[in-house]
Amino acid sequence: MSRDPVITWSPSVTLVPTRACFNACGYCSFRRPPAPGELAGGWLGDGLEDGAAQALMAARPEALEVLLLTGELPPGSSGRPLWFGRLRRLSELALAAGRLPHTNAGPLSLREMACLGRFNPSLGLMLEGLGPAYDALHRQAPSKQLAVRLAQLEQAGRLGIPFTTGLLLGVGESAAQRRDALELIALFQQRWGHIQEVILQPWRPDGAAAAPLAPATVNELLTTIAEARWILPPEVHLQLPPNLWPADRLVEALEAGIDDLGGIDTGDVINPAYPQTSTVHLSGWLERHGWHLRPRLCVHRRWIPWLSPPLRHRAETMAQQLKAAG
Ligand code: SF4
């Protein structure tokens, strides 16, 4: 093995302020349609009041990252300020609980992104992909238009916010379209340097039980991982969600270029049929194959100096504690 054998993951707890979403992506089983009152400014949320959020964080003391995942309200809707205020409040609660928030809330206005960037050491937004297969799946999802997503990568770069993006793979796109999408991300990284990780997420069908990835699909995705490692600058981490990938082929994915397994909570709220593997089990298994699994913060070390002084101080202290714990 010629590369660094360390594989990182982020111990996380997921908070979902609302599943109400004005988009309707063709693959989504997470959303619920917004109620008319929510669009008109009456916050309904999904029961995640301050006390409930604090209880969820307290129940997972090992989580250093608080992943905020939410459905979206339309830009300009009278309900949006309340929705946004809730994201800000939950970010503050995460910091107050000694954790670091990482928010994935869809496209944000310049003002919204700048505000959340003061509380979140990193933000996330999937590029998803480009080509007709994505256009068909996103026909009723204005937030998922490619131009909107690219403008978000640009805006985050201008603001200097460490950023996570990624591709949803296996929805009918071609290998060339995957390469084109990776090359676009590489261009943003060359311009701004803020892309800390790219998630290569195999699309998995929802349902009561997990559907295994076909061996031919795994082979195709391994090629994409290797191409991503070649196309993207070396500082960009390549992330694969381990619960969406066959365990007996994980080593091949690492050898192809994956070096991060992302935020791992006790379950997966987006793909609930795909249970998370125990990281104790995963770590033992990887050690036997010559790899070392290590926890990290939601912001990777290289980007900690980018943060505002209070966030930087917090992240540096937590990173030192992680290092001391081995
Ligand atoms: S934007 Fe996200 S939550 Fe909304 S429909 Fe699409 S995948 Fe689901």
mmCIF file of N, CA and C and ligand atoms in Angstrom, residues 19 21-25 27-31 70-72 128 141 143-144, ligand 1:
data_model
loop_
_atom_site.group_PDB
_atom_site.id
_atom_site.type_symbol
_atom_site.label_atom_id
_atom_site.label_comp_id
_atom_site.label_asym_id
_atom_site.label_seq_id
_atom_site.Cartn_x
_atom_site.Cartn_y
_atom_site.Cartn_z
ATOM 1 N N ARG A 19 -39.147 18.029 7.831
ATOM 2 C CA ARG A 19 -39.092 17.307 6.553
ATOM 3 C C ARG A 19 -39.920 18.019 5.490
ATOM 4 N N CYS A 21 -40.707 20.102 2.515
ATOM 5 C CA CYS A 21 -39.802 20.524 1.445
ATOM 6 C C CYS A 21 -40.616 20.883 0.213
ATOM 7 N N PHE A 22 -40.307 22.053 -0.367
ATOM 8 C CA PHE A 22 -41.060 22.478 -1.556
ATOM 9 C C PHE A 22 -40.553 21.808 -2.829
ATOM 10 N N ASN A 23 -39.384 21.161 -2.765
ATOM 11 C CA ASN A 23 -38.922 20.354 -3.898
ATOM 12 C C ASN A 23 -39.603 18.987 -3.829
ATOM 13 N N ALA A 24 -39.574 18.280 -4.928
ATOM 14 C CA ALA A 24 -40.054 16.894 -4.928
ATOM 15 C C ALA A 24 -39.116 16.098 -5.840
ATOM 16 N N CYS A 25 -37.958 15.732 -5.292
ATOM 17 C CA CYS A 25 -36.973 14.975 -6.080
ATOM 18 C C CYS A 25 -37.501 13.557 -6.311
ATOM 19 N N TYR A 27 -36.299 10.698 -6.225
ATOM 20 C CA TYR A 27 -35.780 9.578 -5.433
ATOM 21 C C TYR A 27 -36.014 9.769 -3.938
ATOM 22 N N CYS A 28 -36.723 10.835 -3.531
ATOM 23 C CA CYS A 28 -36.730 11.201 -2.115
ATOM 24 C C CYS A 28 -37.871 10.556 -1.339
ATOM 25 N N SER A 29 -37.531 9.906 -0.234
ATOM 26 C CA SER A 29 -38.585 9.402 0.655
ATOM 27 C C SER A 29 -38.480 10.097 2.015
ATOM 28 N N PHE A 30 -37.709 11.178 2.056
ATOM 29 C CA PHE A 30 -37.479 11.924 3.301
ATOM 30 C C PHE A 30 -38.533 13.006 3.480
ATOM 31 N N ARG A 31 -38.953 13.628 2.379
ATOM 32 C CA ARG A 31 -39.767 14.834 2.473
ATOM 33 C C ARG A 31 -41.222 14.548 2.824
ATOM 34 N N THR A 70 -32.411 19.189 6.636
ATOM 35 C CA THR A 70 -33.761 19.733 6.635
ATOM 36 C C THR A 70 -34.357 19.770 5.238
ATOM 37 N N GLY A 71 -35.685 19.678 5.183
ATOM 38 C CA GLY A 71 -36.384 20.040 3.965
ATOM 39 C C GLY A 71 -36.304 21.552 3.799
ATOM 40 N N GLU A 72 -36.728 22.049 2.636
ATOM 41 C CA GLU A 72 -36.525 23.466 2.318
ATOM 42 C C GLU A 72 -37.850 24.192 2.101
ATOM 43 N N GLU A 128 -25.086 16.757 -6.841
ATOM 44 C CA GLU A 128 -25.922 15.660 -7.353
ATOM 45 C C GLU A 128 -25.363 15.103 -8.662
ATOM 46 N N ALA A 141 -38.039 20.028 -8.742
ATOM 47 C CA ALA A 141 -37.132 20.420 -7.649
ATOM 48 C C ALA A 141 -36.307 21.622 -8.094
ATOM 49 N N SER A 143 -34.636 23.727 -6.543
ATOM 50 C CA SER A 143 -33.341 23.873 -5.851
ATOM 51 C C SER A 143 -32.256 23.019 -6.469
ATOM 52 N N LYS A 144 -32.640 22.015 -7.240
ATOM 53 C CA LYS A 144 -31.649 21.066 -7.748
ATOM 54 C C LYS A 144 -31.178 21.394 -9.160
HETATM 55 S S1 SF4 B 1 -34.480 18.705 -1.730
HETATM 56 FE FE1 SF4 B 1 -33.878 17.032 -0.345
HETATM 57 S S2 SF4 B 1 -35.622 16.817 1.073
HETATM 58 FE FE2 SF4 B 1 -36.326 18.048 -0.645
HETATM 59 S S3 SF4 B 1 -37.298 16.555 -2.024
HETATM 60 FE FE3 SF4 B 1 -35.162 16.802 -2.718
HETATM 61 S S4 SF4 B 1 -33.974 15.198 -1.656
HETATM 62 FE FE4 SF4 B 1 -35.979 15.392 -0.622
#
